[in-house]
Short mmCIF file of C-alpha atoms in Angstrom, two decimals:
data_model
loop_
_atom_site.label_atom_id
_atom_site.label_comp_id
_atom_site.label_asym_id
_atom_site.label_seq_id
_atom_site.Cartn_x
_atom_site.Cartn_y
_atom_site.Cartn_z
CA SER A 814 -156.32 -139.48 -119.49
CA THR A 815 -153.16 -141.26 -118.33
CA PRO A 816 -152.53 -140.91 -114.57
CA ARG A 817 -149.60 -138.70 -113.68
CA GLY A 818 -146.40 -140.13 -112.25
CA THR A 819 -146.61 -143.42 -114.16
CA ALA A 820 -143.61 -145.75 -114.21
CA TRP A 821 -143.34 -149.40 -115.23
CA SER A 822 -141.07 -152.22 -114.10
CA CYS A 823 -141.68 -155.52 -115.89
CA GLY A 824 -140.76 -159.06 -114.87
CA ARG A 825 -141.81 -162.71 -115.10
CA HIS A 826 -143.25 -164.56 -112.10
CA PRO A 827 -144.44 -168.14 -111.66
CA VAL A 828 -148.15 -168.98 -111.44
CA ALA A 829 -150.49 -166.10 -112.27
CA THR A 830 -147.71 -164.05 -113.85
CA ARG A 831 -147.34 -160.47 -112.74
CA ARG A 832 -146.42 -158.63 -115.89
CA GLY A 833 -145.92 -155.09 -114.64
CA ARG A 834 -146.04 -152.53 -111.89
CA ARG A 835 -146.84 -148.87 -112.03
CA ARG A 836 -147.39 -146.03 -109.62
CA THR A 837 -150.03 -143.34 -109.81
CA SER A 838 -150.19 -140.22 -107.70
CA ILE A 839 -153.53 -138.69 -106.69
CA SER A 840 -153.44 -134.92 -106.50
CA GLY A 841 -155.89 -133.16 -104.22
CA ALA A 842 -156.35 -136.13 -101.90
CA GLN A 843 -156.89 -135.10 -98.29
CA PRO A 844 -154.03 -136.11 -95.97
CA ALA A 845 -154.87 -138.64 -93.30
CA SER A 846 -154.57 -137.65 -89.66
CA ARG A 847 -151.46 -138.74 -87.77
CA ALA A 848 -153.57 -140.96 -85.51
CA TYR A 849 -155.05 -142.65 -88.53
CA ARG A 850 -151.67 -143.17 -90.21
CA ASP A 851 -150.37 -144.74 -87.02
CA ALA A 852 -153.36 -147.08 -86.81
CA MET A 853 -153.61 -148.15 -90.47
CA SER A 854 -150.59 -148.47 -92.71
CA SER A 855 -152.03 -149.30 -96.12
CA VAL A 856 -155.04 -150.00 -98.34
CA ARG A 857 -155.21 -152.74 -100.97
CA VAL A 858 -157.71 -152.72 -103.84
CA LEU A 859 -158.36 -156.02 -105.61
CA VAL A 860 -159.54 -155.56 -109.20
CA GLY A 861 -161.02 -158.37 -111.31
CA THR A 862 -161.21 -157.75 -115.06
CA ARG A 863 -162.08 -159.47 -118.33
CA LYS A 864 -158.40 -160.32 -118.86
CA GLY A 865 -156.83 -160.80 -115.45
CA ALA A 866 -156.57 -159.48 -111.92
CA PHE A 867 -154.73 -156.42 -110.61
CA VAL A 868 -153.70 -155.42 -107.10
CA CYS A 869 -153.51 -151.72 -106.24
CA THR A 870 -151.81 -150.69 -102.99
CA ALA A 871 -151.38 -147.36 -101.20
CA ASP A 872 -150.46 -146.13 -97.75
CA ALA A 873 -153.04 -144.61 -95.42
CA SER A 874 -152.96 -141.25 -97.20
CA ARG A 875 -154.18 -143.01 -100.39
CA ARG A 876 -152.21 -140.55 -102.51
CA ASP A 877 -149.63 -142.77 -104.22
CA TRP A 878 -150.70 -146.11 -105.67
CA ARG A 879 -148.70 -149.12 -106.82
CA ILE A 880 -150.36 -151.39 -109.36
CA ASP A 881 -149.30 -155.03 -109.73
CA GLY A 882 -150.53 -157.36 -112.44
CA PRO A 883 -152.03 -158.71 -114.47
CA TYR A 884 -152.37 -162.02 -112.70
CA PHE A 885 -154.13 -164.80 -114.64
CA GLU A 886 -153.57 -162.73 -117.76
CA GLY A 887 -156.11 -163.31 -120.48
CA TRP A 888 -158.65 -164.93 -118.13
CA GLU A 889 -161.85 -163.43 -116.78
CA ILE A 890 -161.64 -162.84 -113.03
CA TYR A 891 -165.24 -162.51 -111.93
CA HIS A 892 -164.37 -161.74 -108.33
CA ALA A 893 -161.43 -161.56 -105.92
CA LYS A 894 -161.89 -160.95 -102.21
CA GLY A 895 -159.72 -161.11 -99.10
CA SER A 896 -160.48 -162.61 -95.71
CA PRO A 897 -161.32 -160.17 -92.88
CA ALA A 898 -159.63 -162.65 -90.51
CA ASP A 899 -156.37 -162.76 -92.52
CA PRO A 900 -155.94 -160.08 -95.20
CA ASP A 901 -153.20 -162.10 -96.91
CA ARG A 902 -155.74 -164.84 -97.69
CA ILE A 903 -157.48 -163.96 -100.97
CA TYR A 904 -159.85 -166.04 -103.09
CA ALA A 905 -160.28 -165.49 -106.83
CA SER A 906 -162.79 -166.83 -109.35
CA GLN A 907 -161.26 -167.41 -112.79
CA CYS A 908 -163.52 -168.26 -115.70
CA SER A 909 -163.21 -169.00 -119.40
CA ALA A 910 -165.79 -169.84 -122.02
CA TRP A 911 -163.33 -172.47 -123.32
CA PHE A 912 -161.95 -173.99 -120.12
CA GLY A 913 -164.64 -173.24 -117.55
CA GLN A 914 -164.29 -172.30 -113.89
CA VAL A 915 -161.11 -172.40 -111.76
CA VAL A 916 -160.77 -171.26 -108.14
CA HIS A 917 -157.48 -169.80 -106.90
CA ARG A 918 -156.20 -168.85 -103.46
CA SER A 919 -153.37 -166.61 -102.34
CA ASP A 920 -151.81 -166.80 -98.87
CA ASP A 921 -149.46 -163.85 -99.29
CA GLY A 922 -151.66 -160.94 -100.30
CA GLY A 923 -151.78 -161.75 -104.00
CA SER A 924 -148.09 -162.21 -104.79
CA THR A 925 -148.48 -165.92 -105.53
CA TRP A 926 -151.54 -168.03 -106.21
CA TYR A 927 -152.53 -171.69 -105.93
CA THR A 928 -155.29 -173.59 -107.69
CA VAL A 929 -157.63 -175.14 -105.12
CA GLY A 930 -160.83 -177.19 -105.29
CA ASN A 931 -163.10 -176.69 -108.24
CA THR A 932 -165.88 -179.26 -107.79
CA PHE A 933 -169.28 -177.63 -107.24
CA ALA A 934 -171.92 -180.37 -107.09
CA TYR A 935 -175.51 -179.52 -106.25
CA ASP A 936 -176.88 -181.36 -103.26
CA GLY A 937 -179.19 -184.29 -104.04
CA VAL A 938 -181.29 -184.28 -107.21
CA PRO A 939 -180.83 -180.78 -108.65
CA GLY A 940 -184.29 -180.48 -110.20
CA THR A 941 -185.24 -177.62 -112.51
CA HIS A 942 -185.78 -173.89 -112.59
CA GLN A 943 -187.47 -171.80 -115.28
CA TRP A 944 -185.60 -170.93 -118.44
CA TYR A 945 -185.91 -167.61 -120.30
CA ASP A 946 -189.01 -168.82 -122.11
CA GLY A 947 -190.62 -170.16 -118.93
CA THR A 948 -189.93 -173.82 -119.66
CA PRO A 949 -188.25 -176.07 -117.04
CA HIS A 950 -184.45 -176.15 -117.25
CA PRO A 951 -182.01 -178.27 -115.21
CA TRP A 952 -179.72 -176.63 -112.68
CA GLU A 953 -176.23 -176.47 -114.21
CA PHE A 954 -173.13 -175.05 -112.58
CA ALA A 955 -171.39 -172.44 -114.74
CA ARG A 956 -169.13 -170.24 -112.58
CA VAL A 957 -168.52 -168.56 -109.25
CA TRP A 958 -169.81 -164.99 -109.27
CA HIS A 959 -168.97 -163.95 -105.73
CA PHE A 960 -166.79 -165.03 -102.81
CA GLU A 961 -167.62 -163.99 -99.25
CA PRO A 962 -164.96 -165.07 -96.74
CA SER A 963 -165.95 -165.74 -93.14
CA LEU A 964 -165.61 -162.85 -90.73
CA ASP A 965 -163.43 -164.83 -88.31
CA ASP A 966 -161.97 -167.90 -90.08
CA PRO A 967 -159.73 -167.53 -93.15
CA ASP A 968 -160.35 -171.16 -94.14
CA THR A 969 -164.12 -170.69 -94.34
CA VAL A 970 -165.47 -169.00 -97.45
CA PHE A 971 -168.87 -168.87 -99.13
CA ALA A 972 -169.38 -168.89 -102.90
CA GLY A 973 -172.38 -167.57 -104.80
CA VAL A 974 -172.62 -169.35 -108.13
CA GLU A 975 -174.49 -169.62 -111.43
CA ASP A 976 -176.95 -171.40 -111.65
CA ALA A 977 -177.92 -169.71 -108.42
CA ALA A 978 -176.85 -171.60 -105.30
CA LEU A 979 -174.76 -171.07 -102.19
CA PHE A 980 -171.66 -173.17 -101.51
CA ARG A 981 -169.27 -173.22 -98.56
CA SER A 982 -165.70 -174.39 -98.02
CA THR A 983 -164.19 -174.87 -94.56
CA ASP A 984 -160.74 -175.94 -95.75
CA GLY A 985 -159.49 -172.92 -97.63
CA GLY A 986 -161.29 -173.72 -100.86
CA GLU A 987 -160.01 -177.27 -101.26
CA THR A 988 -163.53 -178.75 -101.12
CA TRP A 989 -166.97 -177.25 -101.59
CA ALA A 990 -170.41 -178.29 -100.37
CA GLU A 991 -173.75 -176.74 -101.24
CA MET A 992 -175.82 -175.18 -98.49
CA PRO A 993 -179.08 -176.47 -100.00
CA GLY A 994 -181.52 -174.49 -97.88
CA LEU A 995 -181.47 -171.54 -100.28
CA ARG A 996 -181.88 -173.36 -103.59
CA GLY A 997 -184.29 -175.75 -101.91
CA HIS A 998 -186.58 -172.91 -100.90
CA GLY A 999 -190.09 -173.62 -102.12
CA THR A 1000 -189.85 -170.98 -104.84
CA GLY A 1001 -186.63 -172.28 -106.41
CA SER A 1002 -188.36 -174.00 -109.30
CA SER A 1003 -189.80 -170.64 -110.43
CA TRP A 1004 -186.51 -168.71 -110.52
CA GLN A 1005 -185.41 -167.46 -113.95
CA PRO A 1006 -182.11 -166.11 -115.28
CA GLY A 1007 -181.59 -162.43 -115.91
CA ALA A 1008 -179.68 -161.11 -118.89
CA GLY A 1009 -176.37 -162.17 -117.34
CA GLY A 1010 -177.53 -165.60 -116.21
CA MET A 1011 -179.19 -166.90 -113.05
CA CYS A 1012 -176.53 -165.89 -110.54
CA LEU A 1013 -176.18 -165.50 -106.80
CA HIS A 1014 -174.10 -162.34 -107.04
CA THR A 1015 -174.33 -160.81 -103.56
CA LEU A 1016 -173.88 -162.36 -100.14
CA LEU A 1017 -173.77 -160.30 -96.94
CA LEU A 1018 -172.63 -161.73 -93.59
CA ASP A 1019 -174.20 -159.79 -90.72
CA HIS A 1020 -171.47 -158.51 -88.38
CA SER A 1021 -173.97 -158.21 -85.52
CA ASN A 1022 -175.55 -161.66 -85.84
CA ARG A 1023 -173.47 -164.56 -87.16
CA ASP A 1024 -176.62 -166.58 -87.90
CA ARG A 1025 -177.98 -163.96 -90.28
CA MET A 1026 -177.02 -163.64 -93.94
CA PHE A 1027 -178.53 -161.87 -96.93
CA ALA A 1028 -178.35 -163.04 -100.55
CA ALA A 1029 -179.39 -161.49 -103.86
CA ILE A 1030 -180.12 -163.46 -107.01
CA SER A 1031 -180.73 -162.26 -110.53
CA ALA A 1032 -183.52 -162.80 -111.32
CA ALA A 1033 -185.19 -164.15 -108.20
CA GLY A 1034 -184.82 -161.38 -105.62
CA ALA A 1035 -183.39 -160.98 -102.14
CA PHE A 1036 -183.39 -163.62 -99.41
CA ARG A 1037 -182.47 -163.79 -95.71
CA THR A 1038 -181.50 -166.56 -93.34
CA ASP A 1039 -181.69 -166.20 -89.55
CA ASP A 1040 -180.36 -169.66 -88.71
CA GLY A 1041 -176.94 -169.79 -90.33
CA GLY A 1042 -178.17 -170.86 -93.76
CA GLN A 1043 -180.38 -173.79 -92.83
CA SER A 1044 -183.51 -172.04 -94.06
CA TRP A 1045 -184.20 -168.89 -96.07
CA LYS A 1046 -187.12 -166.55 -96.71
CA PRO A 1047 -187.74 -164.15 -99.61
CA ILE A 1048 -187.50 -160.50 -98.52
CA ASN A 1049 -189.04 -158.69 -101.48
CA LYS A 1050 -192.13 -156.99 -100.04
CA GLY A 1051 -192.37 -153.50 -101.50
CA LEU A 1052 -190.52 -154.31 -104.72
CA VAL A 1053 -192.40 -153.60 -107.93
CA SER A 1054 -191.10 -154.99 -111.24
CA GLU A 1055 -193.29 -154.02 -114.17
CA PHE A 1056 -191.73 -156.59 -116.51
CA MET A 1057 -193.16 -159.43 -114.37
CA PRO A 1058 -196.66 -160.88 -114.93
CA GLU A 1059 -197.25 -160.17 -111.22
CA PRO A 1060 -195.20 -157.03 -110.52
CA THR A 1061 -195.31 -157.50 -106.73
CA ALA A 1062 -194.76 -161.27 -106.68
CA GLU A 1063 -192.86 -162.89 -103.83
CA VAL A 1064 -189.92 -163.80 -106.12
CA GLY A 1065 -188.77 -163.04 -109.64
CA HIS A 1066 -187.35 -159.53 -109.14
CA CYS A 1067 -184.07 -158.64 -110.79
CA VAL A 1068 -182.05 -157.34 -107.83
CA HIS A 1069 -178.70 -156.00 -108.99
CA ARG A 1070 -177.00 -155.37 -105.64
CA ILE A 1071 -177.68 -154.96 -101.91
CA ALA A 1072 -175.52 -153.32 -99.25
CA GLN A 1073 -175.84 -153.39 -95.47
CA HIS A 1074 -175.25 -150.45 -93.17
CA PRO A 1075 -172.14 -151.17 -91.05
CA THR A 1076 -173.54 -149.90 -87.75
CA GLN A 1077 -177.30 -150.27 -88.32
CA PRO A 1078 -177.58 -153.92 -89.39
CA ASP A 1079 -181.32 -153.76 -90.09
CA VAL A 1080 -180.76 -151.00 -92.67
CA LEU A 1081 -179.99 -152.19 -96.19
CA TYR A 1082 -180.00 -150.51 -99.58
CA MET A 1083 -180.79 -152.12 -102.92
CA GLN A 1084 -180.12 -151.22 -106.52
CA LYS A 1085 -182.81 -153.04 -108.46
CA HIS A 1086 -183.13 -153.39 -112.23
CA TRP A 1087 -185.06 -150.17 -111.89
CA ASP A 1088 -185.42 -148.37 -108.52
CA VAL A 1089 -183.15 -147.72 -105.55
CA MET A 1090 -184.70 -149.18 -102.41
CA ARG A 1091 -184.16 -149.00 -98.63
CA THR A 1092 -185.26 -151.18 -95.72
CA SER A 1093 -184.99 -150.50 -92.00
CA ASP A 1094 -186.33 -153.89 -90.90
CA ALA A 1095 -183.76 -156.28 -92.41
CA GLY A 1096 -185.70 -156.65 -95.65
CA ASP A 1097 -189.17 -157.39 -94.33
CA THR A 1098 -190.39 -154.27 -96.16
CA TRP A 1099 -188.72 -152.01 -98.74
CA THR A 1100 -189.35 -148.37 -99.69
CA GLU A 1101 -188.24 -146.69 -102.90
CA VAL A 1102 -185.69 -143.88 -102.37
CA SER A 1103 -184.78 -143.11 -105.99
CA GLY A 1104 -185.96 -139.54 -105.45
CA ASP A 1105 -184.32 -137.02 -107.76
CA LEU A 1106 -181.80 -139.32 -109.44
CA PRO A 1107 -181.53 -138.67 -113.20
CA THR A 1108 -182.36 -142.37 -113.72
CA ASP A 1109 -182.89 -145.12 -111.20
CA PHE A 1110 -181.38 -147.89 -113.31
CA GLY A 1111 -177.92 -149.05 -112.31
CA PHE A 1112 -175.93 -151.90 -110.83
CA VAL A 1113 -173.97 -150.74 -107.77
CA VAL A 1114 -174.84 -149.41 -104.33
CA ALA A 1115 -172.48 -148.76 -101.42
CA VAL A 1116 -172.92 -147.39 -97.90
CA HIS A 1117 -170.64 -144.94 -96.11
CA PRO A 1118 -168.82 -146.65 -93.21
CA HIS A 1119 -169.35 -143.84 -90.66
CA GLU A 1120 -172.19 -141.54 -91.73
CA ASP A 1121 -175.55 -143.05 -90.82
CA ASP A 1122 -177.55 -141.95 -93.87
CA THR A 1123 -174.91 -141.65 -96.61
CA VAL A 1124 -175.19 -143.97 -99.60
CA TYR A 1125 -173.69 -144.04 -103.12
CA VAL A 1126 -175.03 -145.19 -106.51
CA VAL A 1127 -173.94 -144.80 -110.15
CA PRO A 1128 -176.96 -144.16 -112.42
CA ILE A 1129 -176.90 -145.81 -115.85
CA THR A 1130 -179.16 -144.54 -118.62
CA SER A 1131 -181.43 -147.58 -118.98
CA ASP A 1132 -181.56 -151.34 -119.26
CA ALA A 1133 -181.05 -150.92 -123.01
CA ILE A 1134 -178.39 -148.19 -122.89
CA HIS A 1135 -175.60 -149.19 -120.52
CA TYR A 1136 -173.72 -145.94 -120.09
CA PRO A 1137 -174.22 -142.82 -117.91
CA PRO A 1138 -176.90 -140.28 -118.81
CA ASP A 1139 -175.64 -137.86 -121.47
CA GLY A 1140 -172.25 -139.60 -121.45
CA MET A 1141 -171.26 -137.88 -118.18
CA LEU A 1142 -169.91 -140.25 -115.51
CA ARG A 1143 -171.30 -139.33 -112.10
CA VAL A 1144 -171.46 -140.94 -108.70
CA TYR A 1145 -174.55 -139.81 -106.79
CA ARG A 1146 -174.50 -139.47 -103.03
CA SER A 1147 -177.40 -139.14 -100.62
CA ARG A 1148 -176.85 -137.95 -97.07
CA THR A 1149 -180.50 -138.51 -96.17
CA GLY A 1150 -180.80 -142.25 -96.66
CA GLY A 1151 -181.98 -141.77 -100.24
CA GLY A 1152 -184.57 -139.52 -101.82
CA GLU A 1153 -182.30 -136.47 -102.10
CA TRP A 1154 -179.18 -137.02 -104.19
CA GLU A 1155 -176.20 -134.91 -105.24
CA PRO A 1156 -173.90 -135.59 -108.21
CA LEU A 1157 -170.21 -136.08 -107.47
CA ALA A 1158 -168.26 -135.18 -110.59
CA ASP A 1159 -164.94 -133.57 -109.63
CA GLY A 1160 -162.28 -135.59 -111.45
CA LEU A 1161 -164.66 -137.83 -113.40
CA PRO A 1162 -165.14 -137.67 -117.20
CA GLU A 1163 -167.28 -134.70 -118.16
CA ALA A 1164 -168.37 -135.88 -121.61
CA HIS A 1165 -168.23 -138.70 -124.16
CA CYS A 1166 -168.00 -141.38 -121.49
CA TYR A 1167 -169.83 -144.51 -122.57
CA VAL A 1168 -168.89 -147.04 -119.91
CA ASP A 1169 -170.82 -149.16 -117.44
CA VAL A 1170 -170.17 -149.89 -113.76
CA LEU A 1171 -171.03 -153.51 -113.01
CA ARG A 1172 -172.63 -154.86 -109.84
CA ASP A 1173 -169.48 -155.95 -107.98
CA ALA A 1174 -167.35 -153.00 -109.08
CA MET A 1175 -167.80 -150.52 -106.20
CA ASP A 1176 -166.54 -150.61 -102.62
CA VAL A 1177 -165.70 -148.34 -99.69
CA ASP A 1178 -162.94 -148.46 -97.11
CA ASP A 1179 -163.27 -147.79 -93.38
CA CYS A 1180 -160.85 -144.88 -93.27
CA ASP A 1181 -161.54 -141.42 -91.94
CA PRO A 1182 -162.23 -139.72 -94.27
CA ALA A 1183 -163.78 -142.67 -96.08
CA GLY A 1184 -162.46 -143.85 -99.42
CA VAL A 1185 -164.81 -144.78 -102.26
CA TYR A 1186 -163.67 -146.87 -105.24
CA PHE A 1187 -165.26 -148.09 -108.47
CA GLY A 1188 -164.21 -149.60 -111.78
CA THR A 1189 -165.67 -149.27 -115.26
CA THR A 1190 -166.07 -151.41 -118.35
CA GLY A 1191 -163.68 -148.93 -120.00
CA GLY A 1192 -160.87 -150.16 -117.76
CA GLN A 1193 -160.61 -147.26 -115.32
CA VAL A 1194 -160.49 -147.60 -111.54
CA PHE A 1195 -161.48 -144.36 -109.82
CA ALA A 1196 -160.80 -143.55 -106.17
CA SER A 1197 -161.88 -140.80 -103.82
CA ALA A 1198 -160.05 -140.34 -100.52
CA ASP A 1199 -162.62 -137.86 -99.21
CA GLY A 1200 -165.96 -139.61 -99.38
CA GLY A 1201 -166.61 -138.81 -103.04
CA ASP A 1202 -165.88 -135.08 -103.15
CA HIS A 1203 -162.85 -135.51 -105.43
CA TRP A 1204 -161.92 -138.36 -107.77
CA GLN A 1205 -158.83 -139.53 -109.61
CA ALA A 1206 -158.05 -142.55 -111.73
CA ILE A 1207 -155.68 -144.86 -109.86
CA ALA A 1208 -155.62 -147.22 -112.85
CA ASP A 1209 -156.41 -146.62 -116.50
CA HIS A 1210 -156.57 -148.64 -119.73
CA LEU A 1211 -157.17 -151.91 -117.91
CA PRO A 1212 -159.46 -154.54 -119.40
CA ALA A 1213 -163.15 -154.11 -118.53
CA VAL A 1214 -163.49 -154.14 -114.74
CA LEU A 1215 -165.79 -156.80 -113.25
CA SER A 1216 -165.14 -156.38 -109.53
CA VAL A 1217 -163.51 -154.04 -107.01
CA GLU A 1218 -162.85 -155.00 -103.39
CA VAL A 1219 -160.97 -153.03 -100.74
CA GLN A 1220 -158.80 -154.34 -97.91
CA GLN A 1221 -157.28 -152.35 -95.06
CA LEU A 1222 -153.92 -153.61 -93.89
CA ALA A 1223 -152.39 -153.01 -90.48
#
């Protein structure tokens, strides 16, 4: 359905044209406390889609939303993410089957954009990885899947790319250099692409230890560095993938997404091709926590910012049927660290909903109560201002959503 309170104001803008603006009002959202409103003035949601980027903004109550865009209209925006050190600094990955990859940067919160460096050259002799049929295939750069800006320097940003590798820029995206320790790991030659390509799609920077990072690659698995990216180790013990010749092999698992607990840095959750997993030792061992989910296939996983054992997933029917079970869109929440799950359905489509939620398309804010956000391949962006109890579409009829990232603005 169309969000209530919609109004449009159209205009032309230079570079990444902003074609329109609309406002949506969320009924039933819980009002923020006065102390919270004083401390945090607004929330910004960055939405990457198949045909452009959109910026959704609301005040701390998260009741009324302004939507600006599309920027880069007609182009796929795989990912857009802002810097924790400077929220006005945003990086965006634009991609086209015709024209290839382009990296953009905004220094004013998304109002204007600049094209920056776009040369991603593998370090040394690239070598080969395995192709779909198991034959050797050369490493070839295709696109940036994920940006992860530094926690304390807006000019430093990491890029996870396809074919899977990790790059870093220290000059605001003007130049890029591979961090070869990951791709050069001894297992790199045995990595294979998943259905969407061989992509480094998730990178987590540990807030408690600046030398520690986590990466997830489809289809190679999860990896960790404890020395700032110089060396990496696979962290896939406990994963079982029946499609593999060796289901418990060190690498080769199709990990769809990982998420780190904000206050317990050794606790991570994983949505695998099948199975929801949890680790309490920074990935050294994993335990399945799918429990009573209707299906344990899916792409997203997110962790509550304040509640120690609260985690969110969106079950998808199967790897062959990419829509929710029975056509009913549900977010599932566990308050026990997995195992026991409850459906969250208030405000979500009750029937005939045949959309997917892709791996980078869910995020949470740090508000109290916490906000949860996700986008669908049907072009909806749903938001809950009360930890998932109630939902409302803050954007509708967008192109298919590829990524959702939240920023909190002072």
